Structures are given as structure tokens and as C-alpha cells.
mmCIF file of N, CA and C in Angstrom:
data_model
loop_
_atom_site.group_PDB
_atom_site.id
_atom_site.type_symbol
_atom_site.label_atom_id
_atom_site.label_comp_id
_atom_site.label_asym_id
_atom_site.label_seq_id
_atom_site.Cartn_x
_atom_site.Cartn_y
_atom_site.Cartn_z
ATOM 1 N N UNK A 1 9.073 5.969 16.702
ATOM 2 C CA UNK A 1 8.194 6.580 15.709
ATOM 3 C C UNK A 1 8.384 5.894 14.363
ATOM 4 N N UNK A 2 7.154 5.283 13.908
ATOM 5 C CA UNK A 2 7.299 4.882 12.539
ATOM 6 C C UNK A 2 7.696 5.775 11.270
ATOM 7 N N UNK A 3 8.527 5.628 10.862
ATOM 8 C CA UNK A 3 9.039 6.324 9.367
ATOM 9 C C UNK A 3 8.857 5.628 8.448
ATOM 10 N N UNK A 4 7.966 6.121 7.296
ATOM 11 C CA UNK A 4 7.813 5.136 5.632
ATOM 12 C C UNK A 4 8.305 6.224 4.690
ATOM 13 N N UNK A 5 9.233 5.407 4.226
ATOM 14 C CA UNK A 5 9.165 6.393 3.069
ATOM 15 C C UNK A 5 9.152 5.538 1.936
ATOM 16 N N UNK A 6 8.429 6.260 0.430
ATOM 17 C CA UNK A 6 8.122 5.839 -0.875
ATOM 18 C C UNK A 6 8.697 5.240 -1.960
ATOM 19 N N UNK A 7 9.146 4.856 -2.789
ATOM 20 C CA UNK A 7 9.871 5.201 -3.931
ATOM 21 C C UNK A 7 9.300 4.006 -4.942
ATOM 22 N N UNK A 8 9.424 4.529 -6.743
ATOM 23 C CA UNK A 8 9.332 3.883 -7.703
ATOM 24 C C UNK A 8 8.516 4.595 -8.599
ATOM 25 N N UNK A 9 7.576 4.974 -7.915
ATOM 26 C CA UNK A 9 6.420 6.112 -8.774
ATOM 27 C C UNK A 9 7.418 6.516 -10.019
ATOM 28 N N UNK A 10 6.340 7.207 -11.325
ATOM 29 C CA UNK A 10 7.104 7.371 -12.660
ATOM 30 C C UNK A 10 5.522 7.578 -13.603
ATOM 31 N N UNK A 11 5.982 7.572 -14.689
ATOM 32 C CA UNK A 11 5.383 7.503 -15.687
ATOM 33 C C UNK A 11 5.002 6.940 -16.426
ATOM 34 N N UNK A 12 3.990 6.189 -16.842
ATOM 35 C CA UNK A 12 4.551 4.517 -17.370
ATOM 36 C C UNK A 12 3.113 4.657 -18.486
ATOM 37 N N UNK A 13 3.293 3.723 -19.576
ATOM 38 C CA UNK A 13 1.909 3.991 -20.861
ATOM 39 C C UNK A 13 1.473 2.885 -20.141
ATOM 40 N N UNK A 14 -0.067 3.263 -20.631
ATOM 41 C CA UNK A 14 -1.262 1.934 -20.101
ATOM 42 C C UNK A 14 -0.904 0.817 -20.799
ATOM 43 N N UNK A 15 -0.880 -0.156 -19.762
ATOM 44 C CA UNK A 15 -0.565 -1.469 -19.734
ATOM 45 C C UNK A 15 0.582 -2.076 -19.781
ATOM 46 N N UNK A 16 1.308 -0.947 -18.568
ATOM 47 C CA UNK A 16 2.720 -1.468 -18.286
ATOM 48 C C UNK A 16 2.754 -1.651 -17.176
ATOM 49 N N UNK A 17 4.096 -1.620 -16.616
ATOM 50 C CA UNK A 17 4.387 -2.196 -15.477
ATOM 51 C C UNK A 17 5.249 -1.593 -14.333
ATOM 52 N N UNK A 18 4.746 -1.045 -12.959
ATOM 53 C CA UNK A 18 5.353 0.085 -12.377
ATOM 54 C C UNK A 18 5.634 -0.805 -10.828
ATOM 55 N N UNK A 19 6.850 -0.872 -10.459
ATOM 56 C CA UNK A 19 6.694 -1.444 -8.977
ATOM 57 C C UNK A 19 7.189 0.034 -7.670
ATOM 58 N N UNK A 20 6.313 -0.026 -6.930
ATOM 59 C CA UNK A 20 6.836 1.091 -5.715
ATOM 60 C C UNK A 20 7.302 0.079 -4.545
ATOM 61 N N UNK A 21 7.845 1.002 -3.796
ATOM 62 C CA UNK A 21 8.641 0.074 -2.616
ATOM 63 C C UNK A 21 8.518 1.678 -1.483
ATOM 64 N N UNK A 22 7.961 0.612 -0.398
ATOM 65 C CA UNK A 22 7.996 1.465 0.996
ATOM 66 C C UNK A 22 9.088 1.037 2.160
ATOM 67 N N UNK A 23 9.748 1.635 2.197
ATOM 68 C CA UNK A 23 11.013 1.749 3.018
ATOM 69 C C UNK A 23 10.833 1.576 4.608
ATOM 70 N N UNK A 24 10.522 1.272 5.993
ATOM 71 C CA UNK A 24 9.562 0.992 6.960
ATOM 72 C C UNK A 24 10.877 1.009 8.088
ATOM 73 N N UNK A 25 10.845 1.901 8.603
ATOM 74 C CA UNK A 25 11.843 1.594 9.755
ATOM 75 C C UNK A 25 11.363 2.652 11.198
ATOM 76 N N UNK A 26 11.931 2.394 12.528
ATOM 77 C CA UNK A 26 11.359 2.928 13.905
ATOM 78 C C UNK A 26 10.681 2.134 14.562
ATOM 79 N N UNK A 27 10.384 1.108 14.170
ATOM 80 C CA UNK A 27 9.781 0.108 15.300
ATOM 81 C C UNK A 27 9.860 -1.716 14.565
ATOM 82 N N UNK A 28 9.875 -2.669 15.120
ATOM 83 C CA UNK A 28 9.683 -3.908 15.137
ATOM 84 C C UNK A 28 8.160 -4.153 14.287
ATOM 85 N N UNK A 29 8.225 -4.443 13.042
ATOM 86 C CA UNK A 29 6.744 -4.449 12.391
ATOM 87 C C UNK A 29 5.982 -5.864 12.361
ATOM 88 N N UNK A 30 6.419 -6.586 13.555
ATOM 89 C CA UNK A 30 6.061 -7.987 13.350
ATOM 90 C C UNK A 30 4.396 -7.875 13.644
ATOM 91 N N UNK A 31 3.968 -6.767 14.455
ATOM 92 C CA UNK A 31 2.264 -6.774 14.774
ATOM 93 C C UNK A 31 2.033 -5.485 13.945
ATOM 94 N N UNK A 32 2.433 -5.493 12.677
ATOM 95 C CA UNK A 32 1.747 -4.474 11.904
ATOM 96 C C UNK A 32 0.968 -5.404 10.810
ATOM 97 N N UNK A 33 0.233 -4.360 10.499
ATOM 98 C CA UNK A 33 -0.413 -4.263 8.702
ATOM 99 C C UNK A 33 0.214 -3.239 8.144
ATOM 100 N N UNK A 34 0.216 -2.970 7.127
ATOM 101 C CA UNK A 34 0.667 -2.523 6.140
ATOM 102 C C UNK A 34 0.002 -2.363 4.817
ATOM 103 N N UNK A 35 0.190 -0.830 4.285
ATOM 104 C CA UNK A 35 -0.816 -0.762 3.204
ATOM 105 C C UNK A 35 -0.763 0.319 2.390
ATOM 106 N N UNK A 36 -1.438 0.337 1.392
ATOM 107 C CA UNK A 36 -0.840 1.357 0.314
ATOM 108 C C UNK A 36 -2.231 1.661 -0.135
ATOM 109 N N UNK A 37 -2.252 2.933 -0.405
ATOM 110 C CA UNK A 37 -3.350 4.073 -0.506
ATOM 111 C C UNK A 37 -3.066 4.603 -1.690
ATOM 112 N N UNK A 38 -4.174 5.135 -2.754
ATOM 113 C CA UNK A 38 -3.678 6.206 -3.456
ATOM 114 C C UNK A 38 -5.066 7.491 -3.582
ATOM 115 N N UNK A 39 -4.347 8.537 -4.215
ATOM 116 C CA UNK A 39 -4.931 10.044 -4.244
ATOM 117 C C UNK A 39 -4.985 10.248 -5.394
ATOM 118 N N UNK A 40 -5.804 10.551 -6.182
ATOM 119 C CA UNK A 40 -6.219 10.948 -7.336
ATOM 120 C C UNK A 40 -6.802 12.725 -6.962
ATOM 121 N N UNK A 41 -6.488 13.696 -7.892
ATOM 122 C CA UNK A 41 -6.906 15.035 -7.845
ATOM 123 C C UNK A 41 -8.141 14.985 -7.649
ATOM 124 N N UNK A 42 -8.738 15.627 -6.844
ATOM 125 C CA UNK A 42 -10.290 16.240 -6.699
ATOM 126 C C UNK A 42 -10.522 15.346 -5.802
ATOM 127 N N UNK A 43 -9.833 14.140 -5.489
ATOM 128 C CA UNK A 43 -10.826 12.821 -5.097
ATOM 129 C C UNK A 43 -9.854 12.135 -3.991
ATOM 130 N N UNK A 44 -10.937 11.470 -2.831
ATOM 131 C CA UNK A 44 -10.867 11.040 -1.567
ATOM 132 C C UNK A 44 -9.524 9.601 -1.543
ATOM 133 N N UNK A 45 -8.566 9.616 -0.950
ATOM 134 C CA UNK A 45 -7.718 8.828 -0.273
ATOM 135 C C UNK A 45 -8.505 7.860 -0.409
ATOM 136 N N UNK A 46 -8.360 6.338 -1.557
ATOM 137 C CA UNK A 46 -8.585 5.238 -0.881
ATOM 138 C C UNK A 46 -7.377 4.111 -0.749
ATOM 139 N N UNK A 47 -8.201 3.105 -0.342
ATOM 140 C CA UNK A 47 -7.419 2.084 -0.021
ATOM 141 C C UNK A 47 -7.090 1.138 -1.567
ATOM 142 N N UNK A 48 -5.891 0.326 -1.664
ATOM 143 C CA UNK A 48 -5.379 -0.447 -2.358
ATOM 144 C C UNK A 48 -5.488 -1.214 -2.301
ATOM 145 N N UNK A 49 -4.465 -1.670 -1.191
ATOM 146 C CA UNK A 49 -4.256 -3.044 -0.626
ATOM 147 C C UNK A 49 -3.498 -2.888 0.731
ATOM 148 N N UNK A 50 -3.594 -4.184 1.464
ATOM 149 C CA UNK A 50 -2.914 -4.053 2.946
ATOM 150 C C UNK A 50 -2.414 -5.430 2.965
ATOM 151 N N UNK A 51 -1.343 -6.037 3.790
ATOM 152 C CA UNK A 51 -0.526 -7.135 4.148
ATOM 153 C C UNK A 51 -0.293 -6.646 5.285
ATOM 154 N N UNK A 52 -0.421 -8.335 6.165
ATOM 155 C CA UNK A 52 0.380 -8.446 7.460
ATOM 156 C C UNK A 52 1.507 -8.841 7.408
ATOM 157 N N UNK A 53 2.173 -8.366 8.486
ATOM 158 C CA UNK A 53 3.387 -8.258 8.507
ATOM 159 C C UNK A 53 4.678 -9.997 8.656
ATOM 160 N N UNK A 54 3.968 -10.146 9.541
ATOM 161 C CA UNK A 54 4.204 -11.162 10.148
ATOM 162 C C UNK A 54 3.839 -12.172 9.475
ATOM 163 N N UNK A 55 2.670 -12.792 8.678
ATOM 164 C CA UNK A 55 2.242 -14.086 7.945
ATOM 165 C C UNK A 55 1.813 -13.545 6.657
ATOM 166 N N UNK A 56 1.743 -12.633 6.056
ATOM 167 C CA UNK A 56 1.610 -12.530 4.572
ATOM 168 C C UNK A 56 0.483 -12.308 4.113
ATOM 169 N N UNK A 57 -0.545 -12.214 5.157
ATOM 170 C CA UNK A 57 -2.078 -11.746 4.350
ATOM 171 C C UNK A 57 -2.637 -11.177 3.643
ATOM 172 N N UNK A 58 -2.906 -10.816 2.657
ATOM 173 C CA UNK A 58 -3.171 -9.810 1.886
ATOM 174 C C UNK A 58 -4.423 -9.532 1.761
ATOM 175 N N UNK A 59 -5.116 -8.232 1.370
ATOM 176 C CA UNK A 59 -6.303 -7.997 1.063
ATOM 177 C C UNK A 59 -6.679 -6.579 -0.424
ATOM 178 N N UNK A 60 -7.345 -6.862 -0.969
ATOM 179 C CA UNK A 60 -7.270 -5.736 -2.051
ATOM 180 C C UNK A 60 -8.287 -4.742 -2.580
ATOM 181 N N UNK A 61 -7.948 -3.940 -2.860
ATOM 182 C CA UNK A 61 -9.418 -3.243 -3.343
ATOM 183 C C UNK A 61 -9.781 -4.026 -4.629
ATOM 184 N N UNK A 62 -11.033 -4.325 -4.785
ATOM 185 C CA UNK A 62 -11.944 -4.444 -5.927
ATOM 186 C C UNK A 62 -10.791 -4.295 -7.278
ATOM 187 N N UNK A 63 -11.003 -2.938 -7.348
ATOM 188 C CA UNK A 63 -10.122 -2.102 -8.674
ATOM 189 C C UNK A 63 -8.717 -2.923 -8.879
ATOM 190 N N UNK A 64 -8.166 -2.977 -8.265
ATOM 191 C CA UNK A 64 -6.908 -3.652 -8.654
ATOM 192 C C UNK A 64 -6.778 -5.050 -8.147
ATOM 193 N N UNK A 65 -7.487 -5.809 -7.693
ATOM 194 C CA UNK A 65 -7.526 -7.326 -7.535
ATOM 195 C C UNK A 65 -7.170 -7.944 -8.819
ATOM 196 N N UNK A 66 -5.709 -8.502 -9.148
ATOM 197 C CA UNK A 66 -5.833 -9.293 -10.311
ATOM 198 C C UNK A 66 -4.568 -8.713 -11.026
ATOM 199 N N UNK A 67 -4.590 -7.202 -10.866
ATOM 200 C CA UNK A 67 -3.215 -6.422 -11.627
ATOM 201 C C UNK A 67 -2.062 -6.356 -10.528
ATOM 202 N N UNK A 68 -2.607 -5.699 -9.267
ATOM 203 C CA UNK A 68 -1.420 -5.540 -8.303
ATOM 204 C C UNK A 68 -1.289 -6.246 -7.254
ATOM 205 N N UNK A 69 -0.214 -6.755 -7.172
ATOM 206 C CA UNK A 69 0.698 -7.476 -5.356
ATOM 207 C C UNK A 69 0.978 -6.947 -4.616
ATOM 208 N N UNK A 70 0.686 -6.795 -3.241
ATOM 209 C CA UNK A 70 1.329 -6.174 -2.253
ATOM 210 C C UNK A 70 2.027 -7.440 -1.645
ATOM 211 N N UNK A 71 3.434 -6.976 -1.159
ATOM 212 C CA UNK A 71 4.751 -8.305 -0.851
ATOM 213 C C UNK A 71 5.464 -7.340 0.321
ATOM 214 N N UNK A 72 6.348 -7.939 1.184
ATOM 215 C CA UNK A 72 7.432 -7.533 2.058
ATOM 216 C C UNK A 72 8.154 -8.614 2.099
ATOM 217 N N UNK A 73 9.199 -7.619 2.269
ATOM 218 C CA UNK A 73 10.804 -7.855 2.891
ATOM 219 C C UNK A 73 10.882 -7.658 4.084
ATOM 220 N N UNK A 74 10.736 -9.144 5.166
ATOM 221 C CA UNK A 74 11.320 -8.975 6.669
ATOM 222 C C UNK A 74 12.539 -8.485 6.959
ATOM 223 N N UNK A 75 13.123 -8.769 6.248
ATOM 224 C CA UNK A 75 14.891 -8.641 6.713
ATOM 225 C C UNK A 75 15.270 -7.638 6.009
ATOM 226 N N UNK A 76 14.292 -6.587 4.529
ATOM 227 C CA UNK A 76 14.635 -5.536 4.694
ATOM 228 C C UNK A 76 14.274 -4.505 4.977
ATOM 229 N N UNK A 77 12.946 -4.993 5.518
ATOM 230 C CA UNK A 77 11.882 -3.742 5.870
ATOM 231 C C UNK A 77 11.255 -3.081 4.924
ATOM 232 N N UNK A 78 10.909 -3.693 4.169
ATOM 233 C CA UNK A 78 10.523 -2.635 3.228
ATOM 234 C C UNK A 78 8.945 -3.711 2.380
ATOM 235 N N UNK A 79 8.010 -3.006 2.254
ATOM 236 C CA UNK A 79 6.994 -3.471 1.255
ATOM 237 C C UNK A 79 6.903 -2.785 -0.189
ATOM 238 N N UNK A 80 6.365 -4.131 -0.935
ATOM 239 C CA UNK A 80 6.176 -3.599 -2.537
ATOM 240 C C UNK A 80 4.758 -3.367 -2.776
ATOM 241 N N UNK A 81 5.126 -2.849 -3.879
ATOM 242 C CA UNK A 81 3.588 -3.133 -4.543
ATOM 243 C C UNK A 81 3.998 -3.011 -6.230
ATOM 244 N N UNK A 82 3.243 -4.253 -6.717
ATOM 245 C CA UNK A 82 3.983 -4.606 -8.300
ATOM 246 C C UNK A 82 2.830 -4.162 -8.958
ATOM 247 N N UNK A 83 2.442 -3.018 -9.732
ATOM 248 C CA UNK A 83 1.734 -2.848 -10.481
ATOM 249 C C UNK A 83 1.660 -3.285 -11.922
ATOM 250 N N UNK A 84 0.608 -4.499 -12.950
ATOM 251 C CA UNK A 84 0.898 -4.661 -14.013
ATOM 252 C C UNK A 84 -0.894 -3.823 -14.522
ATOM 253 N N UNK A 85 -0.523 -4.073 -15.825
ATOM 254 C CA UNK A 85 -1.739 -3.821 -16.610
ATOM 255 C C UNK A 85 -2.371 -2.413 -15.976
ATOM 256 N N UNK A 86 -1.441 -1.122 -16.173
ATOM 257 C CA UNK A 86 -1.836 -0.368 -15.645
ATOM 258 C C UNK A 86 -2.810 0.612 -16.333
ATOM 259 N N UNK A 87 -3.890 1.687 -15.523
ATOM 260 C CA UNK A 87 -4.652 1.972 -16.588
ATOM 261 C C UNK A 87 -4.485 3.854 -16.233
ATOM 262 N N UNK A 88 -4.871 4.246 -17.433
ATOM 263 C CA UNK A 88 -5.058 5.433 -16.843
ATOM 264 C C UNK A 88 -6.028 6.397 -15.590
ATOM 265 N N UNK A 89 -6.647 5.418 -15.010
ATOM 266 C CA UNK A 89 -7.414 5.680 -13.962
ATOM 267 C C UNK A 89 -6.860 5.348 -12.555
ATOM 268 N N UNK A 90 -5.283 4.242 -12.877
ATOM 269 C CA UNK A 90 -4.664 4.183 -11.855
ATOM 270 C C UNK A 90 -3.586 5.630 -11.314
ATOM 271 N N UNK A 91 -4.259 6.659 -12.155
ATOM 272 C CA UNK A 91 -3.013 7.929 -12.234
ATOM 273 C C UNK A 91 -3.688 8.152 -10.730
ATOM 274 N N UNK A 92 -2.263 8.661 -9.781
ATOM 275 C CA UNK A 92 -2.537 9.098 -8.350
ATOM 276 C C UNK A 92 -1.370 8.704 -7.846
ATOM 277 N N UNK A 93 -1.259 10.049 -6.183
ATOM 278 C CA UNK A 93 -0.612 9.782 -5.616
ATOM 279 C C UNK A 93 -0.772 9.095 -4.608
ATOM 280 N N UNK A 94 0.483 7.771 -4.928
ATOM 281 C CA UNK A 94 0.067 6.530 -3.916
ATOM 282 C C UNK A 94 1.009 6.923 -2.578
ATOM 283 N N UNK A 95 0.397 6.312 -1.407
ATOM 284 C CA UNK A 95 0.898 6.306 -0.637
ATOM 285 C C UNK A 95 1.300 5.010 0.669
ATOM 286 N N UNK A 96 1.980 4.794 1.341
ATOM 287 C CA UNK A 96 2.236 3.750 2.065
ATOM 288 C C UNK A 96 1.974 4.178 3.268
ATOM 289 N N UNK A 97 1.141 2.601 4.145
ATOM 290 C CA UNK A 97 0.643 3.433 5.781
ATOM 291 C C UNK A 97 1.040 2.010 6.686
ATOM 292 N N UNK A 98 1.320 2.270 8.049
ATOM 293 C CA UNK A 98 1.296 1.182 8.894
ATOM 294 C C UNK A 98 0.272 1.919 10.105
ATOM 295 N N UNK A 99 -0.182 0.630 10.682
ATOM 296 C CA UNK A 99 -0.760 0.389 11.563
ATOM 297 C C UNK A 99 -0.941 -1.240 12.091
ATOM 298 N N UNK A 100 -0.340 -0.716 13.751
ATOM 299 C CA UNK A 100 -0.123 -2.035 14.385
ATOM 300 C C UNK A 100 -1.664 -2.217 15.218
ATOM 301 N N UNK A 101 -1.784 -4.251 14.876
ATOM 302 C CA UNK A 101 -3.257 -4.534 14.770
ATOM 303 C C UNK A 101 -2.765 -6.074 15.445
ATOM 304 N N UNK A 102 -3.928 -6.030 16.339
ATOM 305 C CA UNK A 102 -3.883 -7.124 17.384
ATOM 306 C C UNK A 102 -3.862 -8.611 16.420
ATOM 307 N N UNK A 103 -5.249 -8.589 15.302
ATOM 308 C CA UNK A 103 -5.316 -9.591 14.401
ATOM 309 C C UNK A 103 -5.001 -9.096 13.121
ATOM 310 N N UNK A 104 -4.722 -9.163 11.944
ATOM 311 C CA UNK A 104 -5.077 -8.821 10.926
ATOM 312 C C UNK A 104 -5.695 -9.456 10.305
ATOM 313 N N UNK A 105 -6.423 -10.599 10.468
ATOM 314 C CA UNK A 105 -7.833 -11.454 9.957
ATOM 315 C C UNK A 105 -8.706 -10.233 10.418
ATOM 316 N N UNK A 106 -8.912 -10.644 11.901
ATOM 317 C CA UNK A 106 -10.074 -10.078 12.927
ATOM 318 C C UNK A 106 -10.112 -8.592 12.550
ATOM 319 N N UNK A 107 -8.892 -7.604 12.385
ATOM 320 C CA UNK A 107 -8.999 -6.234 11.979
ATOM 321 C C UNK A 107 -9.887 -6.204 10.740
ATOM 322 N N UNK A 108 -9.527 -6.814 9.831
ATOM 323 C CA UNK A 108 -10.881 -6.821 8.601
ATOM 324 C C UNK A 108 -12.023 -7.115 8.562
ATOM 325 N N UNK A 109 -13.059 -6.147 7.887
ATOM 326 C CA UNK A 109 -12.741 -5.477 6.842
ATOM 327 C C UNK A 109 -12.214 -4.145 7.335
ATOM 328 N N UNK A 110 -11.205 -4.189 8.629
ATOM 329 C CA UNK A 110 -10.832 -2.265 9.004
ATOM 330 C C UNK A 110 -9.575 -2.106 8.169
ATOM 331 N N UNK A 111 -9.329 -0.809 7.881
ATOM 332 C CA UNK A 111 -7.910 -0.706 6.945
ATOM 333 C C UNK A 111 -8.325 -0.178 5.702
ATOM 334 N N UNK A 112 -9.956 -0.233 5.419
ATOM 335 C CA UNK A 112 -10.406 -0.151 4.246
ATOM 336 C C UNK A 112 -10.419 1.502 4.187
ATOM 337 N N UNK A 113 -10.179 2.121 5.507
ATOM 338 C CA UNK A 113 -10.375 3.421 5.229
ATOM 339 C C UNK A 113 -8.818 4.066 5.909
ATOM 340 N N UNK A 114 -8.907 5.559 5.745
ATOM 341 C CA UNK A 114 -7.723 6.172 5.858
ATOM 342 C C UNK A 114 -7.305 6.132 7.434
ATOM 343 N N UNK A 115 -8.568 6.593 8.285
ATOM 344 C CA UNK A 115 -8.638 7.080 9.392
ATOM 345 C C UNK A 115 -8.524 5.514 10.319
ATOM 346 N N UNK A 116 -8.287 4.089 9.252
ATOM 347 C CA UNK A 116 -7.639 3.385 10.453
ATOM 348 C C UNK A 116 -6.399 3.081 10.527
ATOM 349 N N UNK A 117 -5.956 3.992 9.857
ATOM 350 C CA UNK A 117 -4.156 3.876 10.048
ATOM 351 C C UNK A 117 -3.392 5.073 10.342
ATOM 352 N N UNK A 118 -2.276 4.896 11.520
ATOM 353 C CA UNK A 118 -2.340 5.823 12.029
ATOM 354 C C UNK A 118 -0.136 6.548 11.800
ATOM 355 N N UNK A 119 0.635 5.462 10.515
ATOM 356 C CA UNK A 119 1.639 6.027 10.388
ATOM 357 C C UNK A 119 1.337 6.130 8.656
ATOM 358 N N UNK A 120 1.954 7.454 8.129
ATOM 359 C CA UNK A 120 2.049 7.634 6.641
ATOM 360 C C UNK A 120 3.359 7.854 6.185
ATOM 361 N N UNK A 121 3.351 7.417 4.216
ATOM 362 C CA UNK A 121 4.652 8.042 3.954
ATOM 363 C C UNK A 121 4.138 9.495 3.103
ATOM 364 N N UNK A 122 5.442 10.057 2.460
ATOM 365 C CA UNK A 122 4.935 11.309 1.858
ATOM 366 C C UNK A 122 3.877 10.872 0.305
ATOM 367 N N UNK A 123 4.547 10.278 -0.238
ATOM 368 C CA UNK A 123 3.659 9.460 -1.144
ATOM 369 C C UNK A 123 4.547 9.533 -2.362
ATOM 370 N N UNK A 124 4.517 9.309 -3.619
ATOM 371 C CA UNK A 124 4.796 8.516 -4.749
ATOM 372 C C UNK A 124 3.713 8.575 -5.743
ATOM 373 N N UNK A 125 4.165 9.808 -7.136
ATOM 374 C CA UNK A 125 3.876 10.169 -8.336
ATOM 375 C C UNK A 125 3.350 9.005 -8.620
ATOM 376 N N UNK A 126 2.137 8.668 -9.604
ATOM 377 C CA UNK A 126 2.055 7.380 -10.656
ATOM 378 C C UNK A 126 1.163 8.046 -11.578
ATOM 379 N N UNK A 127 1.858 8.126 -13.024
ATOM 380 C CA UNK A 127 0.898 8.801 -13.904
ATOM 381 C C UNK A 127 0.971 7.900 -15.099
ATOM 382 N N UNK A 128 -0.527 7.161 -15.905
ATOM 383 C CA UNK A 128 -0.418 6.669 -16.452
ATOM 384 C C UNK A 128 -1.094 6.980 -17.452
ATOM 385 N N UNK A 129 -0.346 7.164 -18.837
ATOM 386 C CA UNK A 129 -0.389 7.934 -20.260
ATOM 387 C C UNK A 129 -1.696 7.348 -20.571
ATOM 388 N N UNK A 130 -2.687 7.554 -21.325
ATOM 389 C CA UNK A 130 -2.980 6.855 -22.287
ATOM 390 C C UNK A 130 -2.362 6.652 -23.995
#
């Protein structure tokens, strides 16, 4: 059983700099993707960004193309995500997801939504002041 768990979330003034880290352990993640979601109050789970596991692919939402990295650690299991130039619209609770995927070229554009990933973590505060 896949286990993620969160950490780094905080408080940070617009146009700083916040990194989270997902912790990834219960299975061999060499045929995963990997990906980080966030939740804003009132409003629908989207997608961030996703990386394969195995060769480094990345893909991003629109909104944060340009401010945030999604990165992993093979050897420690664990994925980042480096948030810079943060805004107050990035306030939400983010969350980290795996799902193991035959391609992760060929899986895209899937991942873009919630319901194609099928392990979560609890998620990770990010509130950004103006």
C-alpha cells in the first residue's frame, strides 16, 4: 500500500519562497507518476504538477509554470516541490498523489485531474499573506 505523507507547508508573504516535500514509501516507485494537487476553500482539487518517476518528466499547470519545480529523490523517496514568487492565490491545501502508469509521456494529458490518481497524502497548509 502506497503511503505519502506531506511536509513544508507554512506561511510565507507574496513573493517568497516555500518548498514541500512528499515522503513516498510501500511500493517500488520506478513505474509511478507523481504529483501534487492543491485545494483552495470553496473550490475543486486541481492539478499542479506531476513527474515520472523513473526519467524525470515533468508537466505543469498553466498557473505555476515558471514559479514552481516538481524534483525527486530516488534513493530517498521522497518528491519536492520548490515554490518561488508566491502569490496570494497560491493559498491552499496542497496535496501529494501517486499513480502507477504504463507511459508517462503516453498517460498525458491524464493526471490533469484528481480521479486519475489513485494514492493520496493528507495534505500541507500553504497560506500566502498579501
Amino acid at each position: 500500500q502506497v503511503q505519502l505523507v506531506e511536509s513544508g507547508g507554512g506561511l510565507v508573504q507574496a513573493g517568497g519562497s516555500l518548498s514541500l516535500s512528499c515522503a513516498a514509501s510501500g511500493r517500488t516507485f520506478s513505474s509511478y507518476a507523481m504529483g501534487w494537487f492543491r485545494q483552495a476553500p470553496g473550490k475543486e482539487r486541481e492539478f499542479v504538477a506531476a513527474i515520472s518517476w523513473n526519467v524525470g518528466n515533468t508537466h505543469y499547470a498553466d498557473s505555476v509554470k515558471g514559479r514552481f519545480t516538481i524534483s525527486r529523490d530516488t534513493v530517498k523517496n521522497t518528491v519536492y516541490l520548490q515554490m518561488n514568487s508566491l502569490k496570494p492565490e497560491d493559498t491552499a491545501v496542497y496535496y501529494c498523489a501517486a499513480q502507477r502508469v504504463l507511459s508517462f509521456r503516453s498517460w498525458y494529458p491524464g493526471g490533469q485531474s484528481q480521479g486519475d490518481w489513485s494514492s493520496w497524502g493528507q495534505g500541507t497548509q500553504v497560506t500566502v499573506s498579501s
